[in-house]
Amino acid sequence: TFISLAAPVQLEGNFITMFWAAEAVLLLWFAQKSNIELIKNVSLVIFELMLISLIMDWVNIYSDLSSEIPLVILLNKGFITGCISIVSVVLYSSLLKKETDSRFMWNRINARHILTSATIVLPVLIYMVLLLELNYQVFKRVNYTEAVAVSVGIYNFLFLIAAWHIYFKNSAAAGKLMFRMLAVIMLILYGVVYNPAVIHSRNDMLVHMPLAGLFYFLHFIMAAAALYIVYLYYKVAVNYDKRSFLTMEKWASVFFLVYLLSAELDHVFGWLLYKEGMDIFAIVRQIHKTGYSVLWGVISFVLIRAGMKQKDRMMRIIALSLFSLTLLKLFLIDIKGISEGGKILAFISLGIILLVVSFMYQRLKKLLLEDEAAKTESENESH
């Protein structure tokens, strides 16, 4: 007890956290060697105090954004303390694996529950340590307003992809559900936070702000990662979710896909079509009228083809709904202010897609009739 209390008495700030991080692991190791129950219980208390102290350190270190001299990149007390805490959690978890049949806190807590909690805490700690360092360093060192949003967006999507391959891919149903929830949160943030920052970066780049151009081009990493997240979200929902709201998740997947591709259409063609002195907002409005109709028609065609190939009736319904929305948008809204060239492009593209879809449905009808005939013949033979 005196040794544990010596840390807050003699040390300050992050040194307390590092002391407790080392002490918690050392006490659990010593308890296993000595079989002293009291020391094992105290190690868990110190471990929890270490986590609380770490959060307090984050608030004290990273919330001070007024200092003129920024912290050294990576080699600062906030990041080093976080790394030591991560190592402590890893070592504590490895020791807990030897305690799977024992109980802590005077037989009140099963060691397996503590190990499960530590397994959850570890990726959260890694995420927060890297996020706080990235957010602080970009804010202090990059003199551009949208830099933090774009940087953090790229980091969040790449971290979620890494978490899928390391943690969620081989996890149980609860892990798959957690991944889908995180994916939805990230994709919503893309629309609410990250994409508006990219729009500002694009517009600033077009008026000759080189730093804005850097983050505009970096956003393509985030866009590619977001599309991959949509793919994983749909794949996980189809393979692991057999409940009634699977239909809702298919609709959500298509919605996110359409939103992401539409946003990127704005960014790419807004940049390519812009010339000195032009109104970027007028260009974007023209893209909305012409480009969206063509893009949504192509997406509808791809979804219908996928729905036919996989014999997924709901996906075909979603595709036809999107195609109907595209036609309504074209005839009720876009036709009024669209240019002659835009009208020709949109109508020819949609006409071609309609013809191909009609042919595909005729082909599908023929295949279904053949399958039904083969099934009937097989049943007759069996009788």
mmCIF file of C-alpha atoms in Angstrom:
data_model
loop_
_atom_site.group_PDB
_atom_site.id
_atom_site.type_symbol
_atom_site.label_atom_id
_atom_site.label_comp_id
_atom_site.label_asym_id
_atom_site.label_seq_id
_atom_site.Cartn_x
_atom_site.Cartn_y
_atom_site.Cartn_z
ATOM 1 C CA THR A 1 0.000 0.000 0.000
ATOM 2 C CA PHE A 2 2.769 2.426 0.888
ATOM 3 C CA ILE A 3 4.598 1.658 -2.357
ATOM 4 C CA SER A 4 1.434 2.289 -4.374
ATOM 5 C CA LEU A 5 0.727 5.547 -2.554
ATOM 6 C CA ALA A 6 4.318 6.666 -3.034
ATOM 7 C CA ALA A 7 3.631 7.211 -6.753
ATOM 8 C CA PRO A 8 1.069 10.051 -6.409
ATOM 9 C CA VAL A 9 2.969 11.514 -3.432
ATOM 10 C CA GLN A 10 6.446 11.582 -4.950
ATOM 11 C CA LEU A 11 5.690 11.701 -8.674
ATOM 12 C CA GLU A 12 3.658 14.000 -10.886
ATOM 13 C CA GLY A 13 1.349 13.643 -13.848
ATOM 14 C CA ASN A 14 2.174 10.919 -16.322
ATOM 15 C CA PHE A 15 4.904 9.406 -14.101
ATOM 16 C CA ILE A 16 2.168 8.191 -11.746
ATOM 17 C CA THR A 17 0.491 6.373 -14.646
ATOM 18 C CA MET A 18 3.733 4.751 -15.782
ATOM 19 C CA PHE A 19 4.555 3.669 -12.209
ATOM 20 C CA TRP A 20 1.146 2.067 -11.723
ATOM 21 C CA ALA A 21 1.329 0.437 -15.180
ATOM 22 C CA ALA A 22 4.538 -1.337 -14.200
ATOM 23 C CA GLU A 23 3.375 -2.084 -10.660
ATOM 24 C CA ALA A 24 0.100 -3.731 -11.731
ATOM 25 C CA VAL A 25 1.949 -6.233 -13.925
ATOM 26 C CA LEU A 26 4.643 -6.840 -11.312
ATOM 27 C CA LEU A 27 2.092 -7.486 -8.554
ATOM 28 C CA LEU A 28 0.116 -9.993 -10.624
ATOM 29 C CA TRP A 29 3.329 -11.815 -11.545
ATOM 30 C CA PHE A 30 4.408 -11.856 -7.881
ATOM 31 C CA ALA A 31 0.958 -13.078 -6.790
ATOM 32 C CA GLN A 32 1.208 -16.015 -9.180
ATOM 33 C CA LYS A 33 4.643 -16.905 -7.862
ATOM 34 C CA SER A 34 3.719 -16.536 -4.186
ATOM 35 C CA ASN A 35 0.050 -17.619 -4.276
ATOM 36 C CA ILE A 36 -0.849 -14.654 -2.057
ATOM 37 C CA GLU A 37 -4.477 -13.812 -2.793
ATOM 38 C CA LEU A 38 -4.300 -10.276 -1.397
ATOM 39 C CA ILE A 39 -1.548 -9.207 -3.815
ATOM 40 C CA LYS A 40 -3.547 -10.520 -6.776
ATOM 41 C CA ASN A 41 -6.548 -8.430 -5.728
ATOM 42 C CA VAL A 42 -4.414 -5.336 -5.218
ATOM 43 C CA SER A 43 -2.914 -5.750 -8.709
ATOM 44 C CA LEU A 44 -6.391 -5.400 -10.237
ATOM 45 C CA VAL A 45 -7.047 -2.247 -8.210
ATOM 46 C CA ILE A 46 -3.737 -0.737 -9.369
ATOM 47 C CA PHE A 47 -4.518 -1.748 -12.956
ATOM 48 C CA GLU A 48 -7.834 0.140 -12.819
ATOM 49 C CA LEU A 49 -6.147 3.161 -11.210
ATOM 50 C CA MET A 50 -3.615 3.163 -14.045
ATOM 51 C CA LEU A 51 -6.404 3.427 -16.635
ATOM 52 C CA ILE A 52 -8.098 6.266 -14.755
ATOM 53 C CA SER A 53 -4.789 8.092 -14.366
ATOM 54 C CA LEU A 54 -4.096 7.668 -18.091
ATOM 55 C CA ILE A 55 -7.373 9.367 -18.991
ATOM 56 C CA MET A 56 -6.478 12.255 -16.655
ATOM 57 C CA ASP A 57 -3.073 12.532 -18.358
ATOM 58 C CA TRP A 58 -4.721 12.732 -21.778
ATOM 59 C CA VAL A 59 -6.916 15.578 -20.603
ATOM 60 C CA ASN A 60 -3.998 17.475 -19.058
ATOM 61 C CA ILE A 61 -1.522 16.943 -21.904
ATOM 62 C CA TYR A 62 -3.545 17.069 -25.103
ATOM 63 C CA SER A 63 -6.149 19.645 -24.091
ATOM 64 C CA ASP A 64 -3.525 22.390 -23.787
ATOM 65 C CA LEU A 65 -3.600 23.755 -27.336
ATOM 66 C CA SER A 66 -2.630 27.310 -26.389
ATOM 67 C CA SER A 67 1.075 26.586 -25.926
ATOM 68 C CA GLU A 68 3.239 28.162 -28.632
ATOM 69 C CA ILE A 69 5.795 25.343 -28.559
ATOM 70 C CA PRO A 70 4.141 22.033 -29.566
ATOM 71 C CA LEU A 71 5.070 18.695 -28.063
ATOM 72 C CA VAL A 72 7.757 16.711 -29.870
ATOM 73 C CA ILE A 73 6.229 14.302 -32.384
ATOM 74 C CA LEU A 74 5.849 10.836 -30.782
ATOM 75 C CA LEU A 75 8.673 11.396 -28.270
ATOM 76 C CA ASN A 76 6.458 13.295 -25.824
ATOM 77 C CA LYS A 77 5.072 12.404 -22.413
ATOM 78 C CA GLY A 78 1.536 11.821 -23.671
ATOM 79 C CA PHE A 79 2.425 9.332 -26.391
ATOM 80 C CA ILE A 80 5.127 7.535 -24.374
ATOM 81 C CA THR A 81 2.810 7.140 -21.379
ATOM 82 C CA GLY A 82 0.120 5.744 -23.671
ATOM 83 C CA CYS A 83 2.565 3.235 -25.195
ATOM 84 C CA ILE A 84 3.711 2.062 -21.752
ATOM 85 C CA SER A 85 0.069 1.633 -20.731
ATOM 86 C CA ILE A 86 -0.546 -0.467 -23.866
ATOM 87 C CA VAL A 87 2.426 -2.688 -23.009
ATOM 88 C CA SER A 88 1.076 -3.008 -19.471
ATOM 89 C CA VAL A 89 -2.326 -4.174 -20.758
ATOM 90 C CA VAL A 90 -0.657 -6.711 -23.070
ATOM 91 C CA LEU A 91 1.500 -8.144 -20.260
ATOM 92 C CA TYR A 92 -1.359 -8.121 -17.758
ATOM 93 C CA SER A 93 -3.573 -9.980 -20.253
ATOM 94 C CA SER A 94 -0.882 -12.601 -20.894
ATOM 95 C CA LEU A 95 -0.604 -13.224 -17.139
ATOM 96 C CA LEU A 96 -4.391 -13.399 -16.808
ATOM 97 C CA LYS A 97 -4.458 -16.317 -19.254
ATOM 98 C CA LYS A 98 -2.874 -18.391 -16.482
ATOM 99 C CA GLU A 99 -5.692 -17.387 -14.126
ATOM 100 C CA THR A 100 -8.696 -18.527 -16.191
ATOM 101 C CA ASP A 101 -10.071 -20.704 -13.362
ATOM 102 C CA SER A 102 -9.437 -18.273 -10.507
ATOM 103 C CA ARG A 103 -11.389 -15.319 -9.160
ATOM 104 C CA PHE A 104 -10.401 -11.777 -8.149
ATOM 105 C CA MET A 105 -11.635 -9.269 -5.584
ATOM 106 C CA TRP A 106 -12.349 -11.855 -2.896
ATOM 107 C CA ASN A 107 -14.126 -14.301 -5.240
ATOM 108 C CA ARG A 108 -16.442 -11.673 -6.712
ATOM 109 C CA ILE A 109 -15.005 -11.384 -10.253
ATOM 110 C CA ASN A 110 -14.073 -14.234 -12.574
ATOM 111 C CA ALA A 111 -10.620 -13.924 -14.157
ATOM 112 C CA ARG A 112 -12.123 -14.731 -17.574
ATOM 113 C CA HIS A 113 -14.316 -11.621 -17.367
ATOM 114 C CA ILE A 114 -11.287 -9.496 -16.539
ATOM 115 C CA LEU A 115 -9.396 -11.000 -19.483
ATOM 116 C CA THR A 116 -12.342 -10.249 -21.797
ATOM 117 C CA SER A 117 -12.420 -6.656 -20.544
ATOM 118 C CA ALA A 118 -8.673 -6.283 -21.064
ATOM 119 C CA THR A 119 -9.057 -7.658 -24.610
ATOM 120 C CA ILE A 120 -11.615 -4.924 -25.306
ATOM 121 C CA VAL A 121 -9.588 -2.209 -23.578
ATOM 122 C CA LEU A 122 -6.428 -2.934 -25.599
ATOM 123 C CA PRO A 123 -7.670 -1.861 -29.090
ATOM 124 C CA VAL A 124 -9.466 1.113 -27.534
ATOM 125 C CA LEU A 125 -6.198 2.210 -25.914
ATOM 126 C CA ILE A 126 -4.245 1.784 -29.162
ATOM 127 C CA TYR A 127 -6.908 3.772 -31.033
ATOM 128 C CA MET A 128 -6.971 6.625 -28.507
ATOM 129 C CA VAL A 129 -3.187 6.902 -28.150
ATOM 130 C CA LEU A 130 -2.702 7.243 -31.920
ATOM 131 C CA LEU A 131 -5.776 9.443 -32.411
ATOM 132 C CA LEU A 132 -4.867 11.975 -29.729
ATOM 133 C CA GLU A 133 -1.297 12.247 -30.971
ATOM 134 C CA LEU A 134 -2.406 12.686 -34.594
ATOM 135 C CA ASN A 135 -5.092 15.227 -33.720
ATOM 136 C CA TYR A 136 -2.705 17.277 -31.558
ATOM 137 C CA GLN A 137 0.250 17.288 -33.950
ATOM 138 C CA VAL A 138 -1.826 18.150 -37.044
ATOM 139 C CA PHE A 139 -3.664 20.917 -35.171
ATOM 140 C CA LYS A 140 -0.444 22.458 -33.843
ATOM 141 C CA ARG A 141 1.790 22.053 -36.890
ATOM 142 C CA VAL A 142 -0.455 22.354 -39.971
ATOM 143 C CA ASN A 143 -1.777 25.818 -40.616
ATOM 144 C CA TYR A 144 -4.986 24.773 -42.357
ATOM 145 C CA THR A 145 -8.483 24.584 -40.904
ATOM 146 C CA GLU A 146 -9.650 21.348 -42.561
ATOM 147 C CA ALA A 147 -6.410 19.435 -41.977
ATOM 148 C CA VAL A 148 -7.549 17.838 -38.723
ATOM 149 C CA ALA A 149 -10.884 16.593 -40.099
ATOM 150 C CA VAL A 150 -9.331 15.029 -43.214
ATOM 151 C CA SER A 151 -6.410 13.489 -41.284
ATOM 152 C CA VAL A 152 -8.607 12.059 -38.545
ATOM 153 C CA GLY A 153 -11.064 10.749 -41.154
ATOM 154 C CA ILE A 154 -8.318 8.856 -42.982
ATOM 155 C CA TYR A 155 -7.044 7.470 -39.683
ATOM 156 C CA ASN A 156 -10.492 6.347 -38.500
ATOM 157 C CA PHE A 157 -11.328 4.420 -41.658
ATOM 158 C CA LEU A 158 -7.906 2.777 -41.905
ATOM 159 C CA PHE A 159 -8.028 1.831 -38.223
ATOM 160 C CA LEU A 160 -11.471 0.270 -38.628
ATOM 161 C CA ILE A 161 -10.224 -1.770 -41.602
ATOM 162 C CA ALA A 162 -7.215 -2.934 -39.574
ATOM 163 C CA ALA A 163 -9.509 -3.772 -36.635
ATOM 164 C CA TRP A 164 -11.687 -5.868 -38.944
ATOM 165 C CA HIS A 165 -8.768 -8.002 -40.152
ATOM 166 C CA ILE A 166 -7.175 -8.319 -36.687
ATOM 167 C CA TYR A 167 -10.138 -8.524 -34.299
ATOM 168 C CA PHE A 168 -13.568 -8.700 -35.900
ATOM 169 C CA LYS A 169 -13.045 -11.021 -38.860
ATOM 170 C CA ASN A 170 -12.699 -14.159 -36.746
ATOM 171 C CA SER A 171 -14.846 -12.992 -33.834
ATOM 172 C CA ALA A 172 -18.249 -14.286 -32.747
ATOM 173 C CA ALA A 173 -21.615 -12.806 -33.702
ATOM 174 C CA ALA A 174 -21.273 -10.052 -31.085
ATOM 175 C CA GLY A 175 -18.016 -8.917 -32.685
ATOM 176 C CA LYS A 176 -19.605 -8.822 -36.130
ATOM 177 C CA LEU A 177 -22.462 -6.741 -34.745
ATOM 178 C CA MET A 178 -19.989 -4.346 -33.121
ATOM 179 C CA PHE A 179 -18.160 -3.933 -36.423
ATOM 180 C CA ARG A 180 -21.402 -3.101 -38.244
ATOM 181 C CA MET A 181 -22.284 -0.510 -35.614
ATOM 182 C CA LEU A 182 -18.839 1.117 -35.887
ATOM 183 C CA ALA A 183 -19.064 1.049 -39.692
ATOM 184 C CA VAL A 184 -22.407 2.877 -39.626
ATOM 185 C CA ILE A 185 -21.002 5.502 -37.237
ATOM 186 C CA MET A 186 -17.950 6.048 -39.461
ATOM 187 C CA LEU A 187 -20.039 6.347 -42.619
ATOM 188 C CA ILE A 188 -22.389 8.833 -40.968
ATOM 189 C CA LEU A 189 -19.369 10.858 -39.845
ATOM 190 C CA TYR A 190 -18.171 10.821 -43.445
ATOM 191 C CA GLY A 191 -21.293 12.666 -44.502
ATOM 192 C CA VAL A 192 -21.546 14.990 -41.500
ATOM 193 C CA VAL A 193 -17.885 15.854 -40.812
ATOM 194 C CA TYR A 194 -15.352 14.514 -43.293
ATOM 195 C CA ASN A 195 -17.006 15.207 -46.647
ATOM 196 C CA PRO A 196 -17.755 18.886 -45.806
ATOM 197 C CA ALA A 197 -14.053 19.256 -44.944
ATOM 198 C CA VAL A 198 -13.109 17.728 -48.316
ATOM 199 C CA ILE A 199 -15.474 20.158 -50.080
ATOM 200 C CA HIS A 200 -13.732 23.091 -48.424
ATOM 201 C CA SER A 201 -10.323 21.619 -49.300
ATOM 202 C CA ARG A 202 -11.360 21.246 -52.951
ATOM 203 C CA ASN A 203 -12.688 24.800 -53.170
ATOM 204 C CA ASP A 204 -9.605 26.215 -51.431
ATOM 205 C CA MET A 205 -7.313 24.267 -53.734
ATOM 206 C CA LEU A 206 -9.032 25.729 -56.796
ATOM 207 C CA VAL A 207 -8.189 29.248 -55.593
ATOM 208 C CA HIS A 208 -4.498 28.325 -55.343
ATOM 209 C CA MET A 209 -3.993 27.156 -51.766
ATOM 210 C CA PRO A 210 -1.301 24.434 -52.042
ATOM 211 C CA LEU A 211 -1.839 23.107 -48.517
ATOM 212 C CA ALA A 212 -5.532 22.612 -49.257
ATOM 213 C CA GLY A 213 -4.564 20.693 -52.405
ATOM 214 C CA LEU A 214 -2.466 18.293 -50.334
ATOM 215 C CA PHE A 215 -5.404 17.334 -48.130
ATOM 216 C CA TYR A 216 -7.763 17.236 -51.104
ATOM 217 C CA PHE A 217 -5.649 14.553 -52.775
ATOM 218 C CA LEU A 218 -5.120 12.732 -49.466
ATOM 219 C CA HIS A 219 -8.886 12.398 -49.110
ATOM 220 C CA PHE A 220 -8.910 9.787 -51.914
ATOM 221 C CA ILE A 221 -7.353 7.375 -49.399
ATOM 222 C CA MET A 222 -10.300 8.011 -47.095
ATOM 223 C CA ALA A 223 -12.798 7.601 -49.938
ATOM 224 C CA ALA A 224 -11.299 4.251 -50.994
ATOM 225 C CA ALA A 225 -11.280 3.055 -47.376
ATOM 226 C CA ALA A 226 -14.905 4.167 -46.922
ATOM 227 C CA LEU A 227 -15.984 2.216 -50.013
ATOM 228 C CA TYR A 228 -14.196 -0.848 -48.666
ATOM 229 C CA ILE A 229 -16.021 -0.403 -45.344
ATOM 230 C CA VAL A 230 -19.350 -0.344 -47.227
ATOM 231 C CA TYR A 231 -18.356 -3.602 -48.944
ATOM 232 C CA LEU A 232 -17.416 -5.213 -45.614
ATOM 233 C CA TYR A 233 -20.614 -3.953 -43.991
ATOM 234 C CA TYR A 234 -22.750 -5.533 -46.703
ATOM 235 C CA LYS A 235 -20.710 -8.746 -46.735
ATOM 236 C CA VAL A 236 -20.950 -9.177 -42.962
ATOM 237 C CA ALA A 237 -24.677 -8.405 -42.949
ATOM 238 C CA VAL A 238 -25.424 -10.956 -45.675
ATOM 239 C CA ASN A 239 -23.207 -13.729 -44.304
ATOM 240 C CA TYR A 240 -23.888 -13.419 -40.587
ATOM 241 C CA ASP A 241 -27.225 -11.684 -40.168
ATOM 242 C CA LYS A 242 -30.238 -13.908 -40.843
ATOM 243 C CA ARG A 243 -32.674 -11.766 -38.872
ATOM 244 C CA SER A 244 -35.561 -9.702 -40.128
ATOM 245 C CA PHE A 245 -33.710 -6.396 -40.447
ATOM 246 C CA LEU A 246 -31.265 -7.773 -43.034
ATOM 247 C CA THR A 247 -33.381 -6.000 -45.661
ATOM 248 C CA MET A 248 -32.815 -2.696 -43.888
ATOM 249 C CA GLU A 249 -29.055 -3.258 -43.921
ATOM 250 C CA LYS A 250 -29.098 -3.916 -47.663
ATOM 251 C CA TRP A 251 -30.895 -0.611 -48.157
ATOM 252 C CA ALA A 252 -28.351 1.097 -45.892
ATOM 253 C CA SER A 253 -25.440 -0.405 -47.860
ATOM 254 C CA VAL A 254 -26.816 0.891 -51.157
ATOM 255 C CA PHE A 255 -27.538 4.302 -49.629
ATOM 256 C CA PHE A 256 -23.953 4.670 -48.376
ATOM 257 C CA LEU A 257 -22.592 3.442 -51.711
ATOM 258 C CA VAL A 258 -24.646 5.969 -53.689
ATOM 259 C CA TYR A 259 -23.713 8.791 -51.322
ATOM 260 C CA LEU A 260 -19.975 8.053 -51.428
ATOM 261 C CA LEU A 261 -19.805 7.722 -55.214
ATOM 262 C CA SER A 262 -21.944 10.848 -55.719
ATOM 263 C CA ALA A 263 -19.685 12.849 -53.404
ATOM 264 C CA GLU A 264 -16.592 11.656 -55.263
ATOM 265 C CA LEU A 265 -18.225 12.547 -58.587
ATOM 266 C CA ASP A 266 -18.576 16.114 -57.298
ATOM 267 C CA HIS A 267 -14.975 16.227 -56.120
ATOM 268 C CA VAL A 268 -13.362 14.732 -59.212
ATOM 269 C CA PHE A 269 -15.336 16.503 -61.937
ATOM 270 C CA GLY A 270 -15.500 19.741 -59.960
ATOM 271 C CA TRP A 271 -11.702 19.709 -59.992
ATOM 272 C CA LEU A 272 -11.349 18.589 -63.627
ATOM 273 C CA LEU A 273 -13.910 20.997 -65.115
ATOM 274 C CA TYR A 274 -12.882 24.063 -63.157
ATOM 275 C CA LYS A 275 -11.051 26.879 -64.949
ATOM 276 C CA GLU A 276 -9.782 30.178 -63.637
ATOM 277 C CA GLY A 277 -12.629 32.573 -62.873
ATOM 278 C CA MET A 278 -15.410 29.980 -63.081
ATOM 279 C CA ASP A 279 -18.026 29.495 -60.373
ATOM 280 C CA ILE A 280 -17.330 26.139 -58.728
ATOM 281 C CA PHE A 281 -20.853 25.991 -57.310
ATOM 282 C CA ALA A 282 -22.360 26.340 -60.806
ATOM 283 C CA ILE A 283 -20.154 23.452 -61.955
ATOM 284 C CA VAL A 284 -21.271 21.309 -59.031
ATOM 285 C CA ARG A 285 -24.939 22.085 -59.725
ATOM 286 C CA GLN A 286 -24.469 20.948 -63.326
ATOM 287 C CA ILE A 287 -22.828 17.753 -62.060
ATOM 288 C CA HIS A 288 -25.828 17.166 -59.796
ATOM 289 C CA LYS A 289 -28.193 17.439 -62.745
ATOM 290 C CA THR A 290 -26.280 15.481 -65.366
ATOM 291 C CA GLY A 291 -23.666 13.404 -63.570
ATOM 292 C CA TYR A 292 -25.886 12.072 -60.811
ATOM 293 C CA SER A 293 -28.464 10.775 -63.289
ATOM 294 C CA VAL A 294 -25.824 8.860 -65.249
ATOM 295 C CA LEU A 295 -24.038 7.617 -62.118
ATOM 296 C CA TRP A 296 -27.205 6.434 -60.386
ATOM 297 C CA GLY A 297 -28.322 4.713 -63.587
ATOM 298 C CA VAL A 298 -25.012 2.846 -63.802
ATOM 299 C CA ILE A 299 -25.220 1.862 -60.108
ATOM 300 C CA SER A 300 -28.777 0.604 -60.674
ATOM 301 C CA PHE A 301 -27.597 -1.488 -63.616
ATOM 302 C CA VAL A 302 -24.736 -3.010 -61.601
ATOM 303 C CA LEU A 303 -27.054 -3.791 -58.668
ATOM 304 C CA ILE A 304 -29.652 -5.396 -60.927
ATOM 305 C CA ARG A 305 -26.961 -7.560 -62.506
ATOM 306 C CA ALA A 306 -25.665 -8.543 -59.057
ATOM 307 C CA GLY A 307 -29.203 -9.271 -57.873
ATOM 308 C CA MET A 308 -29.822 -11.538 -60.864
ATOM 309 C CA LYS A 309 -26.514 -13.324 -60.531
ATOM 310 C CA GLN A 310 -27.023 -13.969 -56.802
ATOM 311 C CA LYS A 311 -30.798 -14.525 -57.212
ATOM 312 C CA ASP A 312 -31.346 -11.789 -54.650
ATOM 313 C CA ARG A 313 -34.873 -10.439 -55.116
ATOM 314 C CA MET A 314 -34.463 -7.620 -52.570
ATOM 315 C CA MET A 315 -31.335 -6.311 -54.282
ATOM 316 C CA ARG A 316 -33.230 -6.153 -57.582
ATOM 317 C CA ILE A 317 -36.042 -4.241 -55.875
ATOM 318 C CA ILE A 318 -33.541 -1.775 -54.403
ATOM 319 C CA ALA A 319 -31.901 -1.329 -57.810
ATOM 320 C CA LEU A 320 -35.225 -0.697 -59.553
ATOM 321 C CA SER A 321 -36.200 1.762 -56.793
ATOM 322 C CA LEU A 322 -32.971 3.683 -57.340
ATOM 323 C CA PHE A 323 -33.531 3.640 -61.095
ATOM 324 C CA SER A 324 -37.088 4.952 -60.628
ATOM 325 C CA LEU A 325 -35.767 7.715 -58.385
ATOM 326 C CA THR A 326 -33.218 8.594 -61.086
ATOM 327 C CA LEU A 327 -35.933 8.879 -63.734
ATOM 328 C CA LEU A 328 -38.136 11.021 -61.479
ATOM 329 C CA LYS A 329 -35.183 13.283 -60.679
ATOM 330 C CA LEU A 330 -34.361 13.635 -64.357
ATOM 331 C CA PHE A 331 -37.891 14.424 -65.561
ATOM 332 C CA LEU A 332 -39.146 16.497 -62.617
ATOM 333 C CA ILE A 333 -36.051 18.460 -61.561
ATOM 334 C CA ASP A 334 -33.061 18.214 -63.881
ATOM 335 C CA ILE A 335 -34.726 18.688 -67.256
ATOM 336 C CA LYS A 336 -35.509 22.345 -66.510
ATOM 337 C CA GLY A 337 -32.000 23.708 -66.151
ATOM 338 C CA ILE A 338 -29.811 21.104 -67.825
ATOM 339 C CA SER A 339 -27.707 21.987 -70.870
ATOM 340 C CA GLU A 340 -28.432 20.494 -74.311
ATOM 341 C CA GLY A 341 -25.334 18.325 -74.151
ATOM 342 C CA GLY A 342 -26.292 17.190 -70.663
ATOM 343 C CA LYS A 343 -29.793 16.252 -71.822
ATOM 344 C CA ILE A 344 -28.430 14.171 -74.690
ATOM 345 C CA LEU A 345 -25.887 12.414 -72.453
ATOM 346 C CA ALA A 346 -28.376 11.674 -69.693
ATOM 347 C CA PHE A 347 -31.168 10.402 -71.944
ATOM 348 C CA ILE A 348 -28.877 8.267 -74.124
ATOM 349 C CA SER A 349 -27.202 6.736 -71.062
ATOM 350 C CA LEU A 350 -30.472 5.980 -69.310
ATOM 351 C CA GLY A 351 -32.000 4.652 -72.552
ATOM 352 C CA ILE A 352 -29.136 2.229 -73.056
ATOM 353 C CA ILE A 353 -29.387 1.075 -69.442
ATOM 354 C CA LEU A 354 -33.163 0.574 -69.770
ATOM 355 C CA LEU A 355 -32.682 -1.569 -72.874
ATOM 356 C CA VAL A 356 -29.983 -3.675 -71.216
ATOM 357 C CA VAL A 357 -32.049 -4.104 -68.044
ATOM 358 C CA SER A 358 -35.081 -5.125 -70.118
ATOM 359 C CA PHE A 359 -32.970 -7.720 -71.947
ATOM 360 C CA MET A 360 -31.549 -8.997 -68.656
ATOM 361 C CA TYR A 361 -35.021 -9.403 -67.167
ATOM 362 C CA GLN A 362 -36.181 -11.325 -70.224
ATOM 363 C CA ARG A 363 -33.136 -13.559 -69.854
ATOM 364 C CA LEU A 364 -33.839 -13.966 -66.118
ATOM 365 C CA LYS A 365 -37.449 -14.926 -66.830
ATOM 366 C CA LYS A 366 -36.272 -17.608 -69.275
ATOM 367 C CA LEU A 367 -33.758 -19.002 -66.757
ATOM 368 C CA LEU A 368 -36.395 -19.108 -64.013
ATOM 369 C CA LEU A 369 -38.816 -20.968 -66.286
ATOM 370 C CA GLU A 370 -36.092 -23.472 -67.227
ATOM 371 C CA ASP A 371 -35.207 -23.994 -63.548
ATOM 372 C CA GLU A 372 -38.874 -24.492 -62.668
ATOM 373 C CA ALA A 373 -39.306 -27.020 -65.502
ATOM 374 C CA ALA A 374 -36.182 -28.915 -64.439
ATOM 375 C CA LYS A 375 -37.390 -28.969 -60.834
ATOM 376 C CA THR A 376 -40.833 -30.290 -61.852
ATOM 377 C CA GLU A 377 -39.269 -32.995 -64.034
ATOM 378 C CA SER A 378 -36.975 -34.051 -61.203
ATOM 379 C CA GLU A 379 -39.923 -34.325 -58.790
ATOM 380 C CA ASN A 380 -41.900 -36.424 -61.303
ATOM 381 C CA GLU A 381 -38.984 -38.822 -61.747
ATOM 382 C CA SER A 382 -38.610 -39.230 -57.998
ATOM 383 C CA HIS A 383 -42.302 -40.143 -57.696
#
